C-alpha cells in the first residue's frame, strides 16, 4: 500500500514561486515591448459632419489631404492579421493557430495529422440516403 506522505502530496500542490515570477517578468516584458502610446487622434474623413459647403473654387488644405493618408494607413494596419502586426503572440489565446501557415502548405494534405478527408462507408451512405428520404417526406406533408 502506498502511503500518502506529506512530501509526496505537497510537492505537486506547491507552486514554485521562482518559476512563476520568471514567467510573470517575461509576460510583462512582452507587453511593455509592444506597448505604444498613441497621442495623435484622427477623425474618419469619410464620415464628416454636415457643415456649410465651402467655396466652389477652394482647394483642399494640406491638413485634409494628410488626414486621408493617415486614415488609410490606420485602416490598412487594422486589416492586417496578428501575424503581420506582431513578431510573436501577445496572449496565450493568440498562440493557438499562430503558425497556421505551416498547416496551410500544399504538403499539408499529405500529412495525416492535419488532413482528415470525409469518408463514406456502407453504413454512412445508407443513413445519408435514409435522412434524405425522411426530409423529402417531411417536405411533402
mmCIF file of N, CA and C in Angstrom:
data_model
loop_
_atom_site.group_PDB
_atom_site.id
_atom_site.type_symbol
_atom_site.label_atom_id
_atom_site.label_comp_id
_atom_site.label_asym_id
_atom_site.label_seq_id
_atom_site.Cartn_x
_atom_site.Cartn_y
_atom_site.Cartn_z
ATOM 1 N N UNK A 1 0.821 -1.171 0.000
ATOM 2 C CA UNK A 1 0.000 0.000 0.000
ATOM 3 C C UNK A 1 0.866 1.236 0.000
ATOM 4 N N UNK A 2 0.583 2.142 -0.853
ATOM 5 C CA UNK A 2 1.382 3.367 -0.931
ATOM 6 C C UNK A 2 0.895 4.348 0.113
ATOM 7 N N UNK A 3 1.832 4.888 0.840
ATOM 8 C CA UNK A 3 1.443 5.862 1.866
ATOM 9 C C UNK A 3 1.431 7.254 1.253
ATOM 10 N N UNK A 4 0.484 8.027 1.660
ATOM 11 C CA UNK A 4 0.399 9.402 1.155
ATOM 12 C C UNK A 4 1.069 10.307 2.167
ATOM 13 N N UNK A 5 2.339 10.401 2.032
ATOM 14 C CA UNK A 5 3.104 11.246 2.942
ATOM 15 C C UNK A 5 2.958 12.704 2.584
ATOM 16 N N UNK A 6 3.337 13.542 3.489
ATOM 17 C CA UNK A 6 3.220 14.984 3.267
ATOM 18 C C UNK A 6 4.132 15.437 2.151
ATOM 19 N N UNK A 7 5.253 14.761 2.014
ATOM 20 C CA UNK A 7 6.221 15.172 0.992
ATOM 21 C C UNK A 7 5.683 14.908 -0.417
ATOM 22 N N UNK A 8 5.038 13.773 -0.644
ATOM 23 C CA UNK A 8 4.540 13.410 -1.973
ATOM 24 C C UNK A 8 3.413 14.307 -2.440
ATOM 25 N N UNK A 9 2.480 14.656 -1.570
ATOM 26 C CA UNK A 9 1.341 15.467 -1.996
ATOM 27 C C UNK A 9 1.706 16.946 -2.056
ATOM 28 N N UNK A 10 2.584 17.390 -1.174
ATOM 29 C CA UNK A 10 2.933 18.817 -1.140
ATOM 30 C C UNK A 10 3.781 19.237 -2.326
ATOM 31 N N UNK A 11 4.586 18.312 -2.848
ATOM 32 C CA UNK A 11 5.433 18.671 -3.990
ATOM 33 C C UNK A 11 4.577 18.998 -5.212
ATOM 34 N N UNK A 12 3.493 18.275 -5.398
ATOM 35 C CA UNK A 12 2.626 18.523 -6.547
ATOM 36 C C UNK A 12 1.780 19.768 -6.334
ATOM 37 N N UNK A 13 1.348 20.005 -5.110
ATOM 38 C CA UNK A 13 0.456 21.125 -4.837
ATOM 39 C C UNK A 13 1.196 22.442 -4.687
ATOM 40 N N UNK A 14 2.433 22.383 -4.204
ATOM 41 C CA UNK A 14 3.182 23.623 -4.027
ATOM 42 C C UNK A 14 3.580 24.183 -5.375
ATOM 43 N N UNK A 15 3.512 25.496 -5.464
ATOM 44 C CA UNK A 15 3.888 26.163 -6.701
ATOM 45 C C UNK A 15 5.281 26.758 -6.520
ATOM 46 N N UNK A 16 6.058 26.643 -7.543
ATOM 47 C CA UNK A 16 7.408 27.165 -7.484
ATOM 48 C C UNK A 16 7.344 28.676 -7.712
ATOM 49 N N UNK A 17 7.602 29.435 -6.696
ATOM 50 C CA UNK A 17 7.468 30.889 -6.736
ATOM 51 C C UNK A 17 8.489 31.499 -7.685
ATOM 52 N N UNK A 18 9.662 30.934 -7.741
ATOM 53 C CA UNK A 18 10.723 31.470 -8.605
ATOM 54 C C UNK A 18 10.318 31.348 -10.070
ATOM 55 N N UNK A 19 9.807 30.190 -10.456
ATOM 56 C CA UNK A 19 9.395 29.993 -11.850
ATOM 57 C C UNK A 19 8.199 30.865 -12.200
ATOM 58 N N UNK A 20 7.243 30.985 -11.288
ATOM 59 C CA UNK A 20 6.084 31.838 -11.543
ATOM 60 C C UNK A 20 6.513 33.293 -11.708
ATOM 61 N N UNK A 21 7.464 33.727 -10.906
ATOM 62 C CA UNK A 21 7.955 35.103 -11.011
ATOM 63 C C UNK A 21 8.678 35.316 -12.340
ATOM 64 N N UNK A 22 9.444 34.323 -12.792
ATOM 65 C CA UNK A 22 10.132 34.432 -14.080
ATOM 66 C C UNK A 22 9.126 34.507 -15.229
ATOM 67 N N UNK A 23 8.068 33.708 -15.156
ATOM 68 C CA UNK A 23 7.028 33.748 -16.194
ATOM 69 C C UNK A 23 6.341 35.106 -16.183
ATOM 70 N N UNK A 24 6.047 35.629 -15.006
ATOM 71 C CA UNK A 24 5.397 36.934 -14.894
ATOM 72 C C UNK A 24 6.279 38.042 -15.468
ATOM 73 N N UNK A 25 7.590 38.000 -15.170
ATOM 74 C CA UNK A 25 8.504 39.014 -15.701
ATOM 75 C C UNK A 25 8.563 38.948 -17.224
ATOM 76 N N UNK A 26 8.568 37.744 -17.769
ATOM 77 C CA UNK A 26 8.592 37.602 -19.222
ATOM 78 C C UNK A 26 7.318 38.156 -19.849
ATOM 79 N N UNK A 27 6.179 37.908 -19.229
ATOM 80 C CA UNK A 27 4.903 38.418 -19.736
ATOM 81 C C UNK A 27 4.884 39.940 -19.708
ATOM 82 N N UNK A 28 5.321 40.525 -18.618
ATOM 83 C CA UNK A 28 5.353 41.986 -18.506
ATOM 84 C C UNK A 28 6.314 42.574 -19.530
ATOM 85 N N UNK A 29 7.454 41.912 -19.733
ATOM 86 C CA UNK A 29 8.428 42.402 -20.716
ATOM 87 C C UNK A 29 7.829 42.376 -22.121
ATOM 88 N N UNK A 30 7.095 41.317 -22.477
ATOM 89 C CA UNK A 30 6.438 41.242 -23.790
ATOM 90 C C UNK A 30 5.444 42.380 -23.958
ATOM 91 N N UNK A 31 4.634 42.616 -22.923
ATOM 92 C CA UNK A 31 3.628 43.668 -23.005
ATOM 93 C C UNK A 31 4.272 45.038 -23.166
ATOM 94 N N UNK A 32 5.314 45.311 -22.408
ATOM 95 C CA UNK A 32 5.964 46.619 -22.487
ATOM 96 C C UNK A 32 6.697 46.805 -23.812
ATOM 97 N N UNK A 33 7.209 45.709 -24.365
ATOM 98 C CA UNK A 33 7.937 45.796 -25.637
ATOM 99 C C UNK A 33 6.999 46.213 -26.775
ATOM 100 N N UNK A 34 5.774 45.732 -26.748
ATOM 101 C CA UNK A 34 4.831 46.015 -27.833
ATOM 102 C C UNK A 34 3.858 47.140 -27.514
ATOM 103 N N UNK A 35 3.992 47.752 -26.374
ATOM 104 C CA UNK A 35 3.060 48.802 -25.987
ATOM 105 C C UNK A 35 3.462 50.122 -26.658
ATOM 106 N N UNK A 36 2.498 50.790 -27.239
ATOM 107 C CA UNK A 36 2.741 52.079 -27.884
ATOM 108 C C UNK A 36 1.731 53.081 -27.361
ATOM 109 N N UNK A 37 2.172 54.291 -27.175
ATOM 110 C CA UNK A 37 1.293 55.345 -26.710
ATOM 111 C C UNK A 37 0.873 56.178 -27.908
ATOM 112 N N UNK A 38 -0.405 56.166 -28.208
ATOM 113 C CA UNK A 38 -0.920 56.920 -29.339
ATOM 114 C C UNK A 38 -1.433 58.269 -28.818
ATOM 115 N N UNK A 39 -0.818 59.349 -29.299
ATOM 116 C CA UNK A 39 -1.230 60.678 -28.859
ATOM 117 C C UNK A 39 -1.854 61.474 -29.994
ATOM 118 N N UNK A 40 -1.784 60.941 -31.197
ATOM 119 C CA UNK A 40 -2.361 61.654 -32.338
ATOM 120 C C UNK A 40 -3.648 60.950 -32.749
ATOM 121 N N UNK A 41 -4.755 61.668 -32.620
ATOM 122 C CA UNK A 41 -6.053 61.103 -32.958
ATOM 123 C C UNK A 41 -6.573 61.771 -34.221
ATOM 124 N N UNK A 42 -7.192 60.996 -35.080
ATOM 125 C CA UNK A 42 -7.721 61.499 -36.344
ATOM 126 C C UNK A 42 -9.196 61.174 -36.439
ATOM 127 N N UNK A 43 -9.871 61.930 -37.240
ATOM 128 C CA UNK A 43 -11.275 61.665 -37.486
ATOM 129 C C UNK A 43 -11.395 60.837 -38.757
ATOM 130 N N UNK A 44 -12.533 60.233 -38.950
ATOM 131 C CA UNK A 44 -12.795 59.468 -40.153
ATOM 132 C C UNK A 44 -13.188 60.442 -41.254
ATOM 133 N N UNK A 45 -12.357 60.620 -42.285
ATOM 134 C CA UNK A 45 -12.666 61.606 -43.316
ATOM 135 C C UNK A 45 -13.874 61.231 -44.165
ATOM 136 N N UNK A 46 -14.292 59.974 -44.125
ATOM 137 C CA UNK A 46 -15.425 59.557 -44.930
ATOM 138 C C UNK A 46 -16.747 59.718 -44.186
ATOM 139 N N UNK A 47 -16.698 60.133 -42.934
ATOM 140 C CA UNK A 47 -17.907 60.410 -42.169
ATOM 141 C C UNK A 47 -17.797 61.807 -41.582
ATOM 142 N N UNK A 48 -17.630 62.770 -42.449
ATOM 143 C CA UNK A 48 -17.517 64.153 -41.991
ATOM 144 C C UNK A 48 -18.887 64.654 -41.536
ATOM 145 N N UNK A 49 -18.897 65.505 -40.514
ATOM 146 C CA UNK A 49 -20.181 66.085 -40.116
ATOM 147 C C UNK A 49 -20.692 67.040 -41.195
ATOM 148 N N UNK A 50 -21.990 67.168 -41.292
ATOM 149 C CA UNK A 50 -22.582 68.046 -42.299
ATOM 150 C C UNK A 50 -22.382 69.492 -41.851
ATOM 151 N N UNK A 51 -21.726 70.247 -42.681
ATOM 152 C CA UNK A 51 -21.474 71.655 -42.381
ATOM 153 C C UNK A 51 -21.852 72.483 -43.596
ATOM 154 N N UNK A 52 -21.643 73.762 -43.489
ATOM 155 C CA UNK A 52 -21.903 74.652 -44.614
ATOM 156 C C UNK A 52 -20.868 74.354 -45.695
ATOM 157 N N UNK A 53 -21.312 74.305 -46.930
ATOM 158 C CA UNK A 53 -20.411 73.990 -48.032
ATOM 159 C C UNK A 53 -19.349 75.067 -48.191
ATOM 160 N N UNK A 54 -18.171 74.633 -48.611
ATOM 161 C CA UNK A 54 -17.075 75.571 -48.846
ATOM 162 C C UNK A 54 -17.265 76.299 -50.156
ATOM 163 N N UNK A 55 -16.294 77.158 -50.452
ATOM 164 C CA UNK A 55 -16.353 77.920 -51.710
ATOM 165 C C UNK A 55 -16.128 76.970 -52.879
ATOM 166 N N UNK A 56 -16.765 77.227 -54.014
ATOM 167 C CA UNK A 56 -16.680 76.289 -55.137
ATOM 168 C C UNK A 56 -15.274 76.139 -55.709
ATOM 169 N N UNK A 57 -14.466 77.194 -55.681
ATOM 170 C CA UNK A 57 -13.136 77.113 -56.279
ATOM 171 C C UNK A 57 -12.036 76.907 -55.238
ATOM 172 N N UNK A 58 -12.402 76.531 -54.039
ATOM 173 C CA UNK A 58 -11.421 76.371 -52.978
ATOM 174 C C UNK A 58 -10.751 74.991 -53.076
ATOM 175 N N UNK A 59 -9.423 74.979 -52.950
ATOM 176 C CA UNK A 59 -8.678 73.722 -52.974
ATOM 177 C C UNK A 59 -8.610 73.155 -51.562
ATOM 178 N N UNK A 60 -8.574 71.827 -51.434
ATOM 179 C CA UNK A 60 -8.476 71.251 -50.090
ATOM 180 C C UNK A 60 -7.130 71.593 -49.451
ATOM 181 N N UNK A 61 -7.138 71.790 -48.152
ATOM 182 C CA UNK A 61 -5.907 72.162 -47.456
ATOM 183 C C UNK A 61 -5.005 70.948 -47.301
ATOM 184 N N UNK A 62 -3.766 71.205 -46.951
ATOM 185 C CA UNK A 62 -2.794 70.131 -46.754
ATOM 186 C C UNK A 62 -3.223 69.219 -45.600
ATOM 187 N N UNK A 63 -3.840 69.817 -44.580
ATOM 188 C CA UNK A 63 -4.248 69.038 -43.413
ATOM 189 C C UNK A 63 -5.302 67.998 -43.790
ATOM 190 N N UNK A 64 -6.244 68.362 -44.641
ATOM 191 C CA UNK A 64 -7.275 67.420 -45.060
ATOM 192 C C UNK A 64 -6.678 66.288 -45.890
ATOM 193 N N UNK A 65 -5.728 66.615 -46.767
ATOM 194 C CA UNK A 65 -5.087 65.581 -47.579
ATOM 195 C C UNK A 65 -4.291 64.630 -46.697
ATOM 196 N N UNK A 66 -3.600 65.189 -45.710
ATOM 197 C CA UNK A 66 -2.808 64.372 -44.794
ATOM 198 C C UNK A 66 -3.730 63.466 -43.982
ATOM 199 N N UNK A 67 -4.892 63.946 -43.608
ATOM 200 C CA UNK A 67 -5.845 63.144 -42.855
ATOM 201 C C UNK A 67 -6.268 61.911 -43.618
ATOM 202 N N UNK A 68 -6.441 62.043 -44.936
ATOM 203 C CA UNK A 68 -6.810 60.886 -45.740
ATOM 204 C C UNK A 68 -5.703 59.839 -45.737
ATOM 205 N N UNK A 69 -4.448 60.297 -45.855
ATOM 206 C CA UNK A 69 -3.321 59.360 -45.881
ATOM 207 C C UNK A 69 -3.171 58.645 -44.544
ATOM 208 N N UNK A 70 -3.300 59.401 -43.471
ATOM 209 C CA UNK A 70 -3.176 58.802 -42.144
ATOM 210 C C UNK A 70 -4.303 57.803 -41.914
ATOM 211 N N UNK A 71 -5.510 58.170 -42.326
ATOM 212 C CA UNK A 71 -6.642 57.265 -42.163
ATOM 213 C C UNK A 71 -6.425 55.983 -42.950
ATOM 214 N N UNK A 72 -5.923 56.087 -44.169
ATOM 215 C CA UNK A 72 -5.691 54.896 -44.984
ATOM 216 C C UNK A 72 -4.624 54.004 -44.359
ATOM 217 N N UNK A 73 -3.591 54.612 -43.787
ATOM 218 C CA UNK A 73 -2.552 53.819 -43.127
ATOM 219 C C UNK A 73 -3.116 53.086 -41.913
ATOM 220 N N UNK A 74 -3.906 53.798 -41.130
ATOM 221 C CA UNK A 74 -4.504 53.182 -39.947
ATOM 222 C C UNK A 74 -5.469 52.077 -40.366
ATOM 223 N N UNK A 75 -6.228 52.309 -41.423
ATOM 224 C CA UNK A 75 -7.173 51.303 -41.904
ATOM 225 C C UNK A 75 -6.438 50.058 -42.396
ATOM 226 N N UNK A 76 -5.358 50.252 -43.162
ATOM 227 C CA UNK A 76 -4.588 49.100 -43.640
ATOM 228 C C UNK A 76 -3.995 48.319 -42.478
ATOM 229 N N UNK A 77 -3.519 49.033 -41.466
ATOM 230 C CA UNK A 77 -2.947 48.371 -40.285
ATOM 231 C C UNK A 77 -4.022 47.561 -39.559
ATOM 232 N N UNK A 78 -5.242 48.098 -39.508
ATOM 233 C CA UNK A 78 -6.310 47.388 -38.800
ATOM 234 C C UNK A 78 -6.747 46.132 -39.539
ATOM 235 N N UNK A 79 -6.507 46.055 -40.847
ATOM 236 C CA UNK A 79 -6.925 44.903 -41.625
ATOM 237 C C UNK A 79 -5.874 43.797 -41.657
ATOM 238 N N UNK A 80 -4.701 44.041 -41.067
ATOM 239 C CA UNK A 80 -3.654 43.029 -41.050
ATOM 240 C C UNK A 80 -3.985 41.940 -40.039
ATOM 241 N N UNK A 81 -3.459 40.768 -40.283
ATOM 242 C CA UNK A 81 -3.622 39.675 -39.327
ATOM 243 C C UNK A 81 -2.638 39.880 -38.177
ATOM 244 N N UNK A 82 -2.891 39.260 -37.036
ATOM 245 C CA UNK A 82 -1.957 39.414 -35.917
ATOM 246 C C UNK A 82 -0.537 38.978 -36.255
ATOM 247 N N UNK A 83 -0.370 37.979 -37.137
ATOM 248 C CA UNK A 83 0.981 37.558 -37.532
ATOM 249 C C UNK A 83 1.733 38.681 -38.223
ATOM 250 N N UNK A 84 1.023 39.512 -38.985
ATOM 251 C CA UNK A 84 1.663 40.613 -39.701
ATOM 252 C C UNK A 84 1.929 41.794 -38.780
ATOM 253 N N UNK A 85 1.120 41.954 -37.729
ATOM 254 C CA UNK A 85 1.283 43.088 -36.825
ATOM 255 C C UNK A 85 2.396 42.874 -35.804
ATOM 256 N N UNK A 86 2.509 41.646 -35.286
ATOM 257 C CA UNK A 86 3.420 41.375 -34.186
ATOM 258 C C UNK A 86 4.380 40.259 -34.549
ATOM 259 N N UNK A 87 5.531 40.255 -33.881
ATOM 260 C CA UNK A 87 6.535 39.228 -34.141
ATOM 261 C C UNK A 87 6.160 37.897 -33.505
ATOM 262 N N UNK A 88 5.507 37.940 -32.359
ATOM 263 C CA UNK A 88 5.157 36.742 -31.624
ATOM 264 C C UNK A 88 3.806 36.960 -30.956
ATOM 265 N N UNK A 89 3.128 35.908 -30.546
ATOM 266 C CA UNK A 89 1.806 36.057 -29.937
ATOM 267 C C UNK A 89 1.884 36.799 -28.600
ATOM 268 N N UNK A 90 0.955 37.730 -28.386
ATOM 269 C CA UNK A 90 0.960 38.530 -27.168
ATOM 270 C C UNK A 90 0.200 37.844 -26.038
ATOM 271 N N UNK A 91 -0.773 37.037 -26.377
ATOM 272 C CA UNK A 91 -1.555 36.340 -25.361
ATOM 273 C C UNK A 91 -1.520 34.849 -25.650
ATOM 274 N N UNK A 92 -1.951 34.076 -24.673
ATOM 275 C CA UNK A 92 -1.978 32.629 -24.869
ATOM 276 C C UNK A 92 -3.032 32.230 -25.894
ATOM 277 N N UNK A 93 -4.092 33.006 -25.981
ATOM 278 C CA UNK A 93 -5.133 32.704 -26.967
ATOM 279 C C UNK A 93 -4.606 32.890 -28.387
ATOM 280 N N UNK A 94 -3.668 33.825 -28.588
ATOM 281 C CA UNK A 94 -3.107 34.030 -29.921
ATOM 282 C C UNK A 94 -2.144 32.913 -30.306
ATOM 283 N N UNK A 95 -1.624 32.188 -29.333
ATOM 284 C CA UNK A 95 -0.687 31.111 -29.643
ATOM 285 C C UNK A 95 -1.371 30.002 -30.432
ATOM 286 N N UNK A 96 -2.663 29.837 -30.223
ATOM 287 C CA UNK A 96 -3.401 28.805 -30.953
ATOM 288 C C UNK A 96 -3.575 29.288 -32.388
ATOM 289 N N UNK A 97 -3.009 28.577 -33.314
ATOM 290 C CA UNK A 97 -3.109 28.941 -34.720
ATOM 291 C C UNK A 97 -2.121 30.009 -35.158
ATOM 292 N N UNK A 98 -1.149 30.364 -34.311
ATOM 293 C CA UNK A 98 -0.196 31.416 -34.680
ATOM 294 C C UNK A 98 0.624 30.994 -35.893
ATOM 295 N N UNK A 99 1.002 29.741 -35.941
ATOM 296 C CA UNK A 99 1.811 29.240 -37.057
ATOM 297 C C UNK A 99 0.919 28.494 -38.040
ATOM 298 N N UNK A 100 -0.174 29.129 -38.437
ATOM 299 C CA UNK A 100 -1.134 28.458 -39.309
ATOM 300 C C UNK A 100 -0.606 28.289 -40.721
ATOM 301 N N UNK A 101 0.388 29.079 -41.138
ATOM 302 C CA UNK A 101 0.915 28.942 -42.493
ATOM 303 C C UNK A 101 1.555 27.574 -42.685
ATOM 304 N N UNK A 102 2.099 27.012 -41.608
ATOM 305 C CA UNK A 102 2.672 25.683 -41.691
ATOM 306 C C UNK A 102 1.580 24.661 -42.019
ATOM 307 N N UNK A 103 0.398 24.856 -41.478
ATOM 308 C CA UNK A 103 -0.682 23.911 -41.698
ATOM 309 C C UNK A 103 -1.312 24.081 -43.076
ATOM 310 N N UNK A 104 -1.183 25.240 -43.666
ATOM 311 C CA UNK A 104 -1.858 25.502 -44.929
ATOM 312 C C UNK A 104 -0.972 25.230 -46.148
ATOM 313 N N UNK A 105 0.194 24.669 -45.940
ATOM 314 C CA UNK A 105 1.064 24.372 -47.070
ATOM 315 C C UNK A 105 0.429 23.342 -47.990
ATOM 316 N N UNK A 106 0.989 23.235 -49.184
ATOM 317 C CA UNK A 106 0.468 22.262 -50.138
ATOM 318 C C UNK A 106 0.673 20.837 -49.641
ATOM 319 N N UNK A 107 1.728 20.621 -48.873
ATOM 320 C CA UNK A 107 2.023 19.286 -48.379
ATOM 321 C C UNK A 107 1.165 18.914 -47.181
ATOM 322 N N UNK A 108 0.340 19.833 -46.700
ATOM 323 C CA UNK A 108 -0.472 19.559 -45.517
ATOM 324 C C UNK A 108 -1.483 18.453 -45.797
ATOM 325 N N UNK A 109 -1.930 18.324 -47.026
ATOM 326 C CA UNK A 109 -2.890 17.266 -47.342
ATOM 327 C C UNK A 109 -2.241 15.888 -47.251
ATOM 328 N N UNK A 110 -0.942 15.837 -47.448
ATOM 329 C CA UNK A 110 -0.248 14.555 -47.350
ATOM 330 C C UNK A 110 -0.025 14.159 -45.895
ATOM 331 N N UNK A 111 -0.069 15.123 -44.993
ATOM 332 C CA UNK A 111 0.155 14.844 -43.581
ATOM 333 C C UNK A 111 -1.141 14.357 -42.943
ATOM 334 N N UNK A 112 -1.149 13.138 -42.457
ATOM 335 C CA UNK A 112 -2.363 12.537 -41.903
ATOM 336 C C UNK A 112 -2.783 13.218 -40.606
ATOM 337 N N UNK A 113 -1.860 13.889 -39.919
ATOM 338 C CA UNK A 113 -2.215 14.562 -38.671
ATOM 339 C C UNK A 113 -3.089 15.782 -38.924
ATOM 340 N N UNK A 114 -2.956 16.408 -40.090
ATOM 341 C CA UNK A 114 -3.668 17.645 -40.379
ATOM 342 C C UNK A 114 -4.838 17.447 -41.342
ATOM 343 N N UNK A 115 -4.764 16.458 -42.194
ATOM 344 C CA UNK A 115 -5.772 16.280 -43.237
ATOM 345 C C UNK A 115 -6.665 15.091 -42.890
ATOM 346 N N UNK A 116 -7.942 15.376 -42.716
ATOM 347 C CA UNK A 116 -8.915 14.337 -42.417
ATOM 348 C C UNK A 116 -10.033 14.412 -43.447
ATOM 349 N N UNK A 117 -9.856 13.750 -44.591
ATOM 350 C CA UNK A 117 -10.886 13.842 -45.628
ATOM 351 C C UNK A 117 -12.165 13.137 -45.194
ATOM 352 N N UNK A 118 -13.261 13.580 -45.770
ATOM 353 C CA UNK A 118 -14.554 12.964 -45.464
ATOM 354 C C UNK A 118 -14.621 11.607 -46.155
ATOM 355 N N UNK A 119 -14.950 10.608 -45.387
ATOM 356 C CA UNK A 119 -15.004 9.274 -45.969
ATOM 357 C C UNK A 119 -16.390 8.682 -45.718
ATOM 358 N N UNK A 120 -16.828 7.852 -46.647
ATOM 359 C CA UNK A 120 -18.134 7.209 -46.561
ATOM 360 C C UNK A 120 -17.947 5.701 -46.477
ATOM 361 N N UNK A 121 -18.667 5.099 -45.576
ATOM 362 C CA UNK A 121 -18.726 3.639 -45.516
ATOM 363 C C UNK A 121 -20.134 3.232 -45.945
ATOM 364 N N UNK A 122 -20.379 1.934 -45.933
ATOM 365 C CA UNK A 122 -21.707 1.464 -46.335
ATOM 366 C C UNK A 122 -22.783 1.977 -45.371
ATOM 367 N N UNK A 123 -22.448 2.027 -44.105
ATOM 368 C CA UNK A 123 -23.428 2.454 -43.110
ATOM 369 C C UNK A 123 -23.738 3.944 -43.266
ATOM 370 N N UNK A 124 -22.706 4.772 -43.459
ATOM 371 C CA UNK A 124 -22.948 6.215 -43.584
ATOM 372 C C UNK A 124 -23.699 6.529 -44.870
ATOM 373 N N UNK A 125 -23.409 5.802 -45.949
ATOM 374 C CA UNK A 125 -24.151 6.020 -47.189
ATOM 375 C C UNK A 125 -25.627 5.666 -47.002
ATOM 376 N N UNK A 126 -25.891 4.561 -46.313
ATOM 377 C CA UNK A 126 -27.265 4.141 -46.067
ATOM 378 C C UNK A 126 -27.998 5.181 -45.219
ATOM 379 N N UNK A 127 -27.359 5.636 -44.140
ATOM 380 C CA UNK A 127 -28.011 6.603 -43.252
ATOM 381 C C UNK A 127 -28.227 7.951 -43.955
ATOM 382 N N UNK A 128 -27.303 8.356 -44.796
ATOM 383 C CA UNK A 128 -27.494 9.605 -45.534
ATOM 384 C C UNK A 128 -28.699 9.490 -46.465
ATOM 385 N N UNK A 129 -28.833 8.369 -47.134
ATOM 386 C CA UNK A 129 -29.993 8.161 -48.014
ATOM 387 C C UNK A 129 -31.287 8.133 -47.193
ATOM 388 N N UNK A 130 -31.251 7.508 -46.011
ATOM 389 C CA UNK A 130 -32.445 7.446 -45.164
ATOM 390 C C UNK A 130 -32.839 8.847 -44.689
ATOM 391 N N UNK A 131 -31.859 9.658 -44.295
ATOM 392 C CA UNK A 131 -32.165 11.026 -43.849
ATOM 393 C C UNK A 131 -32.736 11.866 -44.991
ATOM 394 N N UNK A 132 -32.169 11.699 -46.173
ATOM 395 C CA UNK A 132 -32.697 12.451 -47.326
ATOM 396 C C UNK A 132 -34.142 12.055 -47.604
ATOM 397 N N UNK A 133 -34.429 10.766 -47.546
ATOM 398 C CA UNK A 133 -35.793 10.297 -47.796
ATOM 399 C C UNK A 133 -36.743 10.843 -46.730
ATOM 400 N N UNK A 134 -36.315 10.856 -45.478
ATOM 401 C CA UNK A 134 -37.139 11.371 -44.403
ATOM 402 C C UNK A 134 -37.405 12.866 -44.583
ATOM 403 N N UNK A 135 -36.385 13.614 -45.015
ATOM 404 C CA UNK A 135 -36.556 15.056 -45.254
ATOM 405 C C UNK A 135 -37.538 15.297 -46.398
ATOM 406 N N UNK A 136 -37.448 14.496 -47.444
ATOM 407 C CA UNK A 136 -38.366 14.654 -48.564
ATOM 408 C C UNK A 136 -39.807 14.374 -48.137
ATOM 409 N N UNK A 137 -40.009 13.359 -47.292
ATOM 410 C CA UNK A 137 -41.355 13.055 -46.813
ATOM 411 C C UNK A 137 -41.900 14.198 -45.959
ATOM 412 N N UNK A 138 -41.052 14.796 -45.146
ATOM 413 C CA UNK A 138 -41.487 15.916 -44.319
ATOM 414 C C UNK A 138 -41.822 17.147 -45.155
ATOM 415 N N UNK A 139 -41.105 17.358 -46.248
ATOM 416 C CA UNK A 139 -41.373 18.499 -47.121
ATOM 417 C C UNK A 139 -42.684 18.329 -47.882
ATOM 418 N N UNK A 140 -43.009 17.092 -48.236
ATOM 419 C CA UNK A 140 -44.222 16.846 -48.989
ATOM 420 C C UNK A 140 -45.468 16.974 -48.125
ATOM 421 N N UNK A 141 -45.349 16.806 -46.843
ATOM 422 C CA UNK A 141 -46.518 16.887 -45.957
ATOM 423 C C UNK A 141 -46.896 18.282 -45.628
#
